[in-house]
Short mmCIF file of C-alpha atoms and ligand atoms in Angstrom, two decimals:
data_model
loop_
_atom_site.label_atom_id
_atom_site.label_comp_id
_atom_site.label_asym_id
_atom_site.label_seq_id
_atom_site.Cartn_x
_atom_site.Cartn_y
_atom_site.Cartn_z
CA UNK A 19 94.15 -3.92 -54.76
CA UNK A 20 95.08 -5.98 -51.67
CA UNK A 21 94.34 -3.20 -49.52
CA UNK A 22 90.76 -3.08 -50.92
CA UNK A 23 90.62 -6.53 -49.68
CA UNK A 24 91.91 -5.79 -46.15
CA UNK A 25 89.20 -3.32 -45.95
CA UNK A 26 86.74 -5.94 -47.01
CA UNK A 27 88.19 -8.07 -44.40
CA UNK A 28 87.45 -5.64 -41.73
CA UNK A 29 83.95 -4.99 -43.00
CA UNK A 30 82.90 -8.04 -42.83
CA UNK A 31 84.56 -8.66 -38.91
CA UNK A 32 82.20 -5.63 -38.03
CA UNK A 33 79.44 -7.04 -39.91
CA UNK A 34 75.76 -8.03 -37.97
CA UNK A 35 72.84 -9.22 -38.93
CA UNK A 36 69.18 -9.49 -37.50
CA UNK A 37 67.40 -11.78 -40.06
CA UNK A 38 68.26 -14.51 -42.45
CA UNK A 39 67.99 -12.41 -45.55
CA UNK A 40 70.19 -9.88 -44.67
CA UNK A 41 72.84 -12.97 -43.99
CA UNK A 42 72.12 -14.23 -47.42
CA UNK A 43 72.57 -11.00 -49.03
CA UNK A 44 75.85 -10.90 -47.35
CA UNK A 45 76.67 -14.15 -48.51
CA UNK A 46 76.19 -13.45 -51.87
CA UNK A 47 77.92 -10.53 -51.51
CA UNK A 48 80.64 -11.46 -50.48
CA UNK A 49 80.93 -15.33 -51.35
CA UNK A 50 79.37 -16.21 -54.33
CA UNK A 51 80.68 -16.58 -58.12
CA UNK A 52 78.81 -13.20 -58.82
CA UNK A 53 79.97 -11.30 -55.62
CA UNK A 54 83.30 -10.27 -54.78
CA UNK A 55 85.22 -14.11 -54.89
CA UNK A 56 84.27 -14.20 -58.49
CA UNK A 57 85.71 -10.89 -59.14
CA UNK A 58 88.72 -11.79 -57.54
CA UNK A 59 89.10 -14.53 -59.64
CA UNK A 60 89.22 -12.87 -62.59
CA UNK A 61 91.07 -10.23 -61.27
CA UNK A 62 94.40 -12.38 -60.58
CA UNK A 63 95.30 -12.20 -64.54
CA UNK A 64 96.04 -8.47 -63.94
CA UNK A 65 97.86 -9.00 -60.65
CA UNK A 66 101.73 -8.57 -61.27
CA UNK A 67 103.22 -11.75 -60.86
CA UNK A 68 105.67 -10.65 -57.68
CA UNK A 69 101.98 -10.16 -55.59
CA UNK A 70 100.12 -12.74 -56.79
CA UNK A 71 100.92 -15.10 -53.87
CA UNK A 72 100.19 -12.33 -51.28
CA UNK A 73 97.34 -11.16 -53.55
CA UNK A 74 95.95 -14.99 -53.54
CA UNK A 75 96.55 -15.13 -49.53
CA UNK A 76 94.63 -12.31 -48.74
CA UNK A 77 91.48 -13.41 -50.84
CA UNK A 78 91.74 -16.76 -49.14
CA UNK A 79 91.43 -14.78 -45.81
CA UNK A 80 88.73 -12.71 -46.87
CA UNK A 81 86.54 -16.32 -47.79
CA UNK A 82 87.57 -17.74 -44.76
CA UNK A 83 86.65 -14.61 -42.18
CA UNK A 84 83.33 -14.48 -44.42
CA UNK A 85 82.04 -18.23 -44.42
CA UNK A 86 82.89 -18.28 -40.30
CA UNK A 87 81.09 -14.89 -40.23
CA UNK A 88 78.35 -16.44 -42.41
CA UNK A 89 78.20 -19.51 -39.92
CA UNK A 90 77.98 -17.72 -36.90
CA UNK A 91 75.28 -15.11 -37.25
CA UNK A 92 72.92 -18.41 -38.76
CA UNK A 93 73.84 -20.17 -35.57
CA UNK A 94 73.23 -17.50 -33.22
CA UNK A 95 69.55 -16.58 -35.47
CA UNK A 96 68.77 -19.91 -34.55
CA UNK A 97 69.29 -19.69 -30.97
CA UNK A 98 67.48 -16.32 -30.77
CA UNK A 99 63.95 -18.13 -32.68
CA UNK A 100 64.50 -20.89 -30.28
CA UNK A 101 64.36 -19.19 -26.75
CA UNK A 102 61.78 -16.62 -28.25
CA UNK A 103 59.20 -19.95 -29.15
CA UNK A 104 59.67 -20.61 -25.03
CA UNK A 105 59.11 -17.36 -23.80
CA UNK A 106 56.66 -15.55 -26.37
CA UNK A 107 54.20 -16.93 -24.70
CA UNK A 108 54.03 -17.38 -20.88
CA UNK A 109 50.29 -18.65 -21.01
CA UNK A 110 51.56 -21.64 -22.43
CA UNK A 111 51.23 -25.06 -19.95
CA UNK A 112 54.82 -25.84 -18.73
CA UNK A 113 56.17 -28.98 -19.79
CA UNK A 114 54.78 -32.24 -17.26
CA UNK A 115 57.81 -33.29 -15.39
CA UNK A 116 57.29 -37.20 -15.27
CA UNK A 117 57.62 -38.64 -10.97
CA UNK A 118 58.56 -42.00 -10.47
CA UNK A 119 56.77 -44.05 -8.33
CA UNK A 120 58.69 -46.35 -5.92
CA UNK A 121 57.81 -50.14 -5.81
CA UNK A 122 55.25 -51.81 -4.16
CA UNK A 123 58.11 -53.44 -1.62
CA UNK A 124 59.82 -50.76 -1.10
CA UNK A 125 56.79 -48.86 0.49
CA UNK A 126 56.20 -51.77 2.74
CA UNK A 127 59.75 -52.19 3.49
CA UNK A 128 59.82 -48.92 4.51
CA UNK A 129 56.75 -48.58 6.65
CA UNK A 130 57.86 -51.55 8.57
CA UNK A 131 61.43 -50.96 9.46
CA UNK A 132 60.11 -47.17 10.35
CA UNK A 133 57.32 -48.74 12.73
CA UNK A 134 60.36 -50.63 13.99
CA UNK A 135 62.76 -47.49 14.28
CA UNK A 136 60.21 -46.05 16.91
CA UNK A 137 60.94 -48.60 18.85
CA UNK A 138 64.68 -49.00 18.99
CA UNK A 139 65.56 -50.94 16.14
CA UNK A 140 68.19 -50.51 13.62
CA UNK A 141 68.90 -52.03 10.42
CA UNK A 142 71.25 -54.69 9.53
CA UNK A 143 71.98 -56.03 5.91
CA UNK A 144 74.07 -59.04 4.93
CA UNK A 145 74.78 -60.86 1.90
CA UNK A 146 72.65 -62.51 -0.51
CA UNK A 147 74.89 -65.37 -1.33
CA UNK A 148 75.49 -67.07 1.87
CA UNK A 149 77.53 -69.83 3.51
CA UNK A 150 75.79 -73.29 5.15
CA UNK A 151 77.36 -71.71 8.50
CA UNK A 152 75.22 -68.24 8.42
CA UNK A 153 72.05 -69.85 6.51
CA UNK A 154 72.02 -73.03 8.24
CA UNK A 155 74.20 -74.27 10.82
CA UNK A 156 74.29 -71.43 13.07
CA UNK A 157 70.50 -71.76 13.58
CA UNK A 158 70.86 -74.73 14.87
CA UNK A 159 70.17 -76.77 11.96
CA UNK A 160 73.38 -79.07 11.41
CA UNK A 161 73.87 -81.04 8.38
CA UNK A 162 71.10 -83.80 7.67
CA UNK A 163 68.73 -81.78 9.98
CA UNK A 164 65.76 -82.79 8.29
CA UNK A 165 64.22 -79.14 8.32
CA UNK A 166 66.14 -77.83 5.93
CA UNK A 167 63.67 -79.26 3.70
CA UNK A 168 61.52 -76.55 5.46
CA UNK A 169 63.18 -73.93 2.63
CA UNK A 170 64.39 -75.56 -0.59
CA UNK A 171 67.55 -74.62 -1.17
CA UNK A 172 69.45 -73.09 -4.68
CA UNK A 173 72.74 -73.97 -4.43
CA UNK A 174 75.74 -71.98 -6.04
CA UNK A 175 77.25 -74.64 -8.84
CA UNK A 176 78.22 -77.33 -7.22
CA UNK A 177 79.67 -76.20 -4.18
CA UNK A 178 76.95 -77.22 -1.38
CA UNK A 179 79.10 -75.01 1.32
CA UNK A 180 77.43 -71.58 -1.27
CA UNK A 181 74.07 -71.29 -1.79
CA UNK A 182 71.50 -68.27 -2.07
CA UNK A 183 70.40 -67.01 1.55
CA UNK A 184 66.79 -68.83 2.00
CA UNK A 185 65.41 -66.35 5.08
CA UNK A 186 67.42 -63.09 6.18
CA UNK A 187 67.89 -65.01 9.53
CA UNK A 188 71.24 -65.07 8.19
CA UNK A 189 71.96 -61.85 8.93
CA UNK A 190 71.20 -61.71 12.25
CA UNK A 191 73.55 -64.80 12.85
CA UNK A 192 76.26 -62.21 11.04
CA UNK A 193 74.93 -59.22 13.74
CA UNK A 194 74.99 -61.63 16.67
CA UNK A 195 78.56 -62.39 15.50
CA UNK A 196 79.77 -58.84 15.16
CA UNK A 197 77.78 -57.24 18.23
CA UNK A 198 77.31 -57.41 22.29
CA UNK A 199 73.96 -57.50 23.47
CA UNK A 200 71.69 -55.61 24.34
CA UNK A 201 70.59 -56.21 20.22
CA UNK A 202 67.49 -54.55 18.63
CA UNK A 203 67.81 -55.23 14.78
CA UNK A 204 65.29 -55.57 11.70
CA UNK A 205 67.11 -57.36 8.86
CA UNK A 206 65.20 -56.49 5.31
CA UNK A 207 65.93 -58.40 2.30
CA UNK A 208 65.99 -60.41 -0.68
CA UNK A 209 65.63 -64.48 -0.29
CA UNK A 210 65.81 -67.40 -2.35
CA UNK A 211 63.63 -70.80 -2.55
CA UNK A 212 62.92 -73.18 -5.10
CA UNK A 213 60.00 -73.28 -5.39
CA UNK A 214 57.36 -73.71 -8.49
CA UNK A 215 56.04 -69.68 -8.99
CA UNK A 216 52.14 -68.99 -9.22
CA UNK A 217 50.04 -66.25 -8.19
CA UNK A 218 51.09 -67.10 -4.52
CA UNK A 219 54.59 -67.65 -3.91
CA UNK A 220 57.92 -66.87 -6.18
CA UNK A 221 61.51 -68.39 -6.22
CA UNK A 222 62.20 -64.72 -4.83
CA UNK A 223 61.09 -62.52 -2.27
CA UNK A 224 61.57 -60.52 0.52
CA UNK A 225 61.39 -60.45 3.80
CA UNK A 226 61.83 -58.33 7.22
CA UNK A 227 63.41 -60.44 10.12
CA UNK A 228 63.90 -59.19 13.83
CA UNK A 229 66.05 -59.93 16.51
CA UNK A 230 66.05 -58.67 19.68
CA UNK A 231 68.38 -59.70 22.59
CA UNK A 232 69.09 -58.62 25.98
CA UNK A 233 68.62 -59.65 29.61
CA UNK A 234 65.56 -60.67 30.64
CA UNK A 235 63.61 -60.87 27.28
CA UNK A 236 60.33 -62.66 27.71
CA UNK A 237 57.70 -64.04 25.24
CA UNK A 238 55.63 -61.19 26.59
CA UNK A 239 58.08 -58.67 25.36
CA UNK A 240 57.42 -60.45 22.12
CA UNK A 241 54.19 -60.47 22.42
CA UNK A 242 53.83 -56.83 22.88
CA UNK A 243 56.18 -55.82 20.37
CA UNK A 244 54.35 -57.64 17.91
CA UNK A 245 50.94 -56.07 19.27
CA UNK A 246 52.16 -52.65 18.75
CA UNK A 247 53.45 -53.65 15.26
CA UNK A 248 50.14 -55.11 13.98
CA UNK A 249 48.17 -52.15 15.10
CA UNK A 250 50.78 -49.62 13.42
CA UNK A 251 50.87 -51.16 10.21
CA UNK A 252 47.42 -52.76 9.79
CA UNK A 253 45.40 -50.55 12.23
CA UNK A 254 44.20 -53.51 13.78
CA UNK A 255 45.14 -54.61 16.99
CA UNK A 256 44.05 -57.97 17.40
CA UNK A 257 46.55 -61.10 16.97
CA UNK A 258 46.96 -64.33 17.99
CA UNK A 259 50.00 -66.65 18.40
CA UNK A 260 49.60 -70.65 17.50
CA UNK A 261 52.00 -73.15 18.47
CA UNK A 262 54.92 -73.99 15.75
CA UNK A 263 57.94 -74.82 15.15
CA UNK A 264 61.35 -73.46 13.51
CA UNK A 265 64.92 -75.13 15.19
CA UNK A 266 66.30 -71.15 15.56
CA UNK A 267 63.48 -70.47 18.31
CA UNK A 268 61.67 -72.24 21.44
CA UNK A 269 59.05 -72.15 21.72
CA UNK A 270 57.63 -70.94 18.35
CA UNK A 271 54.53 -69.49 16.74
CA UNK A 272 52.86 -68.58 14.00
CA UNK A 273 50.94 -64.54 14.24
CA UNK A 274 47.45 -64.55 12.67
CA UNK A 275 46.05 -60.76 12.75
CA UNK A 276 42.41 -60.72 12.85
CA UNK A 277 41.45 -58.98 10.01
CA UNK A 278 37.65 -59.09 10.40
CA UNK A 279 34.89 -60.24 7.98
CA UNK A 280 33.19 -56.84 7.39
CA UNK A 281 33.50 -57.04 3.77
CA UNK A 282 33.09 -59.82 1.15
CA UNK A 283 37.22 -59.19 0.14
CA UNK A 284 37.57 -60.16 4.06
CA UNK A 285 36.03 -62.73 3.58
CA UNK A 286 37.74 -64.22 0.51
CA UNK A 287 41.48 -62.70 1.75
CA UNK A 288 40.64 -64.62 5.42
CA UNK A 289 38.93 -67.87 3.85
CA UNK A 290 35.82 -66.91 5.97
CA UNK A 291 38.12 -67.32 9.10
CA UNK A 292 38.74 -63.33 9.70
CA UNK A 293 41.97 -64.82 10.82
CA UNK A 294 45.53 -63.25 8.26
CA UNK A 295 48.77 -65.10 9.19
CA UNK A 296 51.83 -63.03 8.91
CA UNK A 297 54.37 -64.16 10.64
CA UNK A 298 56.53 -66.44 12.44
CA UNK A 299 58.59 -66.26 15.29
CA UNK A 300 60.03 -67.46 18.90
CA UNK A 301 62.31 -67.50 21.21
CA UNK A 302 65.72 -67.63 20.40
CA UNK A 303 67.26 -71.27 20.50
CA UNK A 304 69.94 -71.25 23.16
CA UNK A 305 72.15 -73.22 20.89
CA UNK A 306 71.73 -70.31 18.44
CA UNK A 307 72.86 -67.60 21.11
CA UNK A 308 76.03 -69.88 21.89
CA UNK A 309 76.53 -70.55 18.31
CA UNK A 310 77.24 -66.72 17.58
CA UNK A 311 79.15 -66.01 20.61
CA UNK A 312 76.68 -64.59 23.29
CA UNK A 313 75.64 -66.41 26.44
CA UNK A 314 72.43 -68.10 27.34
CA UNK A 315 72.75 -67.72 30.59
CA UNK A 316 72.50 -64.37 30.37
CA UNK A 317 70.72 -63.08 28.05
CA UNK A 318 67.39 -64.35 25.97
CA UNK A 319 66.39 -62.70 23.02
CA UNK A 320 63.31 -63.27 20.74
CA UNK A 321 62.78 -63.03 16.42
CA UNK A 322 60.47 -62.79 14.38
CA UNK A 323 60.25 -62.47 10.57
CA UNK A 324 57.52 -62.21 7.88
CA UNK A 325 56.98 -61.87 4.39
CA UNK A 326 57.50 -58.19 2.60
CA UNK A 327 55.47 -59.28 -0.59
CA UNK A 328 53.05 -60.98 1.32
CA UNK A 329 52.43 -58.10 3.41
CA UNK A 330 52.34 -56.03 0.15
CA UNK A 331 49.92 -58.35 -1.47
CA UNK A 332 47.38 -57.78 1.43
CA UNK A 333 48.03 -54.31 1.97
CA UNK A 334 47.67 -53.04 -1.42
CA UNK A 335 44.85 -56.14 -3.14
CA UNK A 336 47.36 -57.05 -5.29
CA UNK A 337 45.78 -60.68 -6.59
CA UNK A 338 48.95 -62.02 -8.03
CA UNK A 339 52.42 -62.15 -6.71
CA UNK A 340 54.15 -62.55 -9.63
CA UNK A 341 53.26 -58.56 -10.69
CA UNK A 342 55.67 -57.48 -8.00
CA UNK A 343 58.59 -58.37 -10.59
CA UNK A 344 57.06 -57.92 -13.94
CA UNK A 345 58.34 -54.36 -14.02
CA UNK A 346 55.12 -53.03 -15.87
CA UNK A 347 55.25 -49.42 -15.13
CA UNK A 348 51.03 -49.25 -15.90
CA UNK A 349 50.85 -51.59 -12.48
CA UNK A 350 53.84 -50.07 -10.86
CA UNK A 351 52.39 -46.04 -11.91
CA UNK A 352 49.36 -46.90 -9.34
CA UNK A 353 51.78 -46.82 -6.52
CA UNK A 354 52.91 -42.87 -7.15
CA UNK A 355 51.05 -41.49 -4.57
CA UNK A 356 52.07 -43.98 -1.86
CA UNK A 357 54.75 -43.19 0.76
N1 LIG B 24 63.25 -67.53 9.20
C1 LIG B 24 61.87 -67.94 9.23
C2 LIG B 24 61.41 -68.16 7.80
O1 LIG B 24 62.03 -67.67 6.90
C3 LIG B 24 60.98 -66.94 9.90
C4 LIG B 24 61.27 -66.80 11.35
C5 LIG B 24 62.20 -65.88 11.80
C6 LIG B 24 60.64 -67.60 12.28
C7 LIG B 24 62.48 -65.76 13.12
C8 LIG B 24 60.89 -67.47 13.60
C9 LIG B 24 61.81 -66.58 14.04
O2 LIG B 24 60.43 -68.82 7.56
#
């Protein structure tokens, strides 16, 4: 009797199937209160007591080797109906693999500081959470200066030595600090003013700042530079530079592009002027360049630094600012085929 059941054992190791009846039939077969574990059952009266516990053992192996067997050809069934639904049919349209698109800023960002790469500049990054020293002081803007009211300030708790960087200028204090002239550096980033948010301006946003110091650096090598940057990113090649003021450069300007009025969106995006300020910029302070280590009387060195969002705004019609961080992918899915 037990060496029936080894042979049923090995049957049912050798055993395939290639449908789901022909497992169920199996099943019953060998499983089920009518199949062969019923008959067992009854069968155990007969058994002489002496094999009963190697007669029980060996029908315990039997169900076990037949439920796993039982398991594994439904399993692997399963698998084969799967992959045959993919391939059965190659006319079928393949599955649309969803692209990203990358954010409005992030194209800008990236078509300015690669303008800026083709003309010697690297990249720089600093810290978003800055001391009074690299957001301030440095720039020649001491404690009290009355400018600082220029960007209002978020301060870190209560500490008014912390506060969030209001302008990347702060990293080119940190360059200056950390490198010997000649310097050609773009500084892209987040900043931080508080200030009320509409469609126009935000507590946050970003900006691109330059610095560029060496011997000899005149306001017409800023002039240029900015000439060549105008007509790379806006394809227009026109600018102008009015009389301004910041305490990190003398003198200083403000850039207008002129935009043109050939359209009535000119119009409204110029205020009938054709005129598009962008940016400011300067000379660099001598107390600034002696401030972070490097000496006036040698080298001069001009910055500039403008608005990414901004920029964005104009570049793209957005009407409203505040879209830039609403993360709504239906406004941010329009920007897939940009850069
Ligand atoms: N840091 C100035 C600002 O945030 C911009 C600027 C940079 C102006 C460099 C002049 C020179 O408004």
């Amino acid at each position: 009797m037990i060496d029936k059941i080894k042979e049923h054992i090995a049957e049912v190791e050798q055993f395939t199937a290639d449908s789901p009846e022909a497992v169920e039939a199996f099943r019953v077969k060998y499983l089920s209160k009518k199949g062969l574990m019923g008959k067992f059952a009854s069968e155990l009266r007969n058994v002489p007591n002496e094999q009963k516990r190697e007669f029980g053992q060996t029908v315990n192996k039997l169900k076990t080797v037949a439920t796993e067997k039982v398991a594994a050809l439904k399993a692997s069934l399963e698998n084969a109906s799967e992959e045959k639904g993919i391939y059965d049919d190659l006319t079928r349209p393949g599955e649309p693999i969803e692209l990203g698109a990358r954010h409005p800023i992030s194209i800008v960002k990236n078509q300015i500081t690669e303008i800026f790469s083709r003309i010697g500049f690297n990249v720089s990054e600093g810290p978003e959470i800055e001391d009074d020293w690299h957001n301030f002081t440095a720039l020649n803007l001491p404690e009290y200066h009355p400018a600082r009211d220029m960007q209002d300030t978020f301060f870190i708790q209560t500490n008014p030595d912390i506060l969030l960087r209001t302008h990347t200028s702060s990293v080119q204090v940190r360059y200056m600090e950390n490198n010997k002239p000649p310097i050609r550096t773009i500084s892209p980033g987040r900043v931080y003013r508080n200030e009320a948010i509409s469609a126009r301006s935000h507590c946050f946003f970003h900006q691109v700042e330059g610095l560029y110091i060496d011997k000899n650096v005149s306001f017409a090598d800023l002039k240029q530079t900015l000439q060549f940057f105008t007509t790379e990113l806006f394809g227009k090649s026109k600018i102008r530079l009015r009389p301004s003021y910041f305490p990190f450069t003398e003198p200083s300007a403000e850039v207008d592009v002129y935009w043109g009025l050939e359209t009535e969106t000119d119009y409204r995006m110029t205020k009938g002027t054709g005129w598009l300020e962008i940016m400011g910029c300067g000379m660099v302070d001598p107390n600034v360049l002696t401030n972070c280590g490097i000496d006036p009387e040698a080298y001069s060195g001009f910055a500039f630094g403008m608005g990414i969002d901004r920029i964005a705004l104009l570049l793209h019609q957005i009407s409203d600012i505040r879209l830039l961080s609403e993360n709504d992918v239906r406004f941010l899915e329009q920007f897939r085929s940009a850069l």
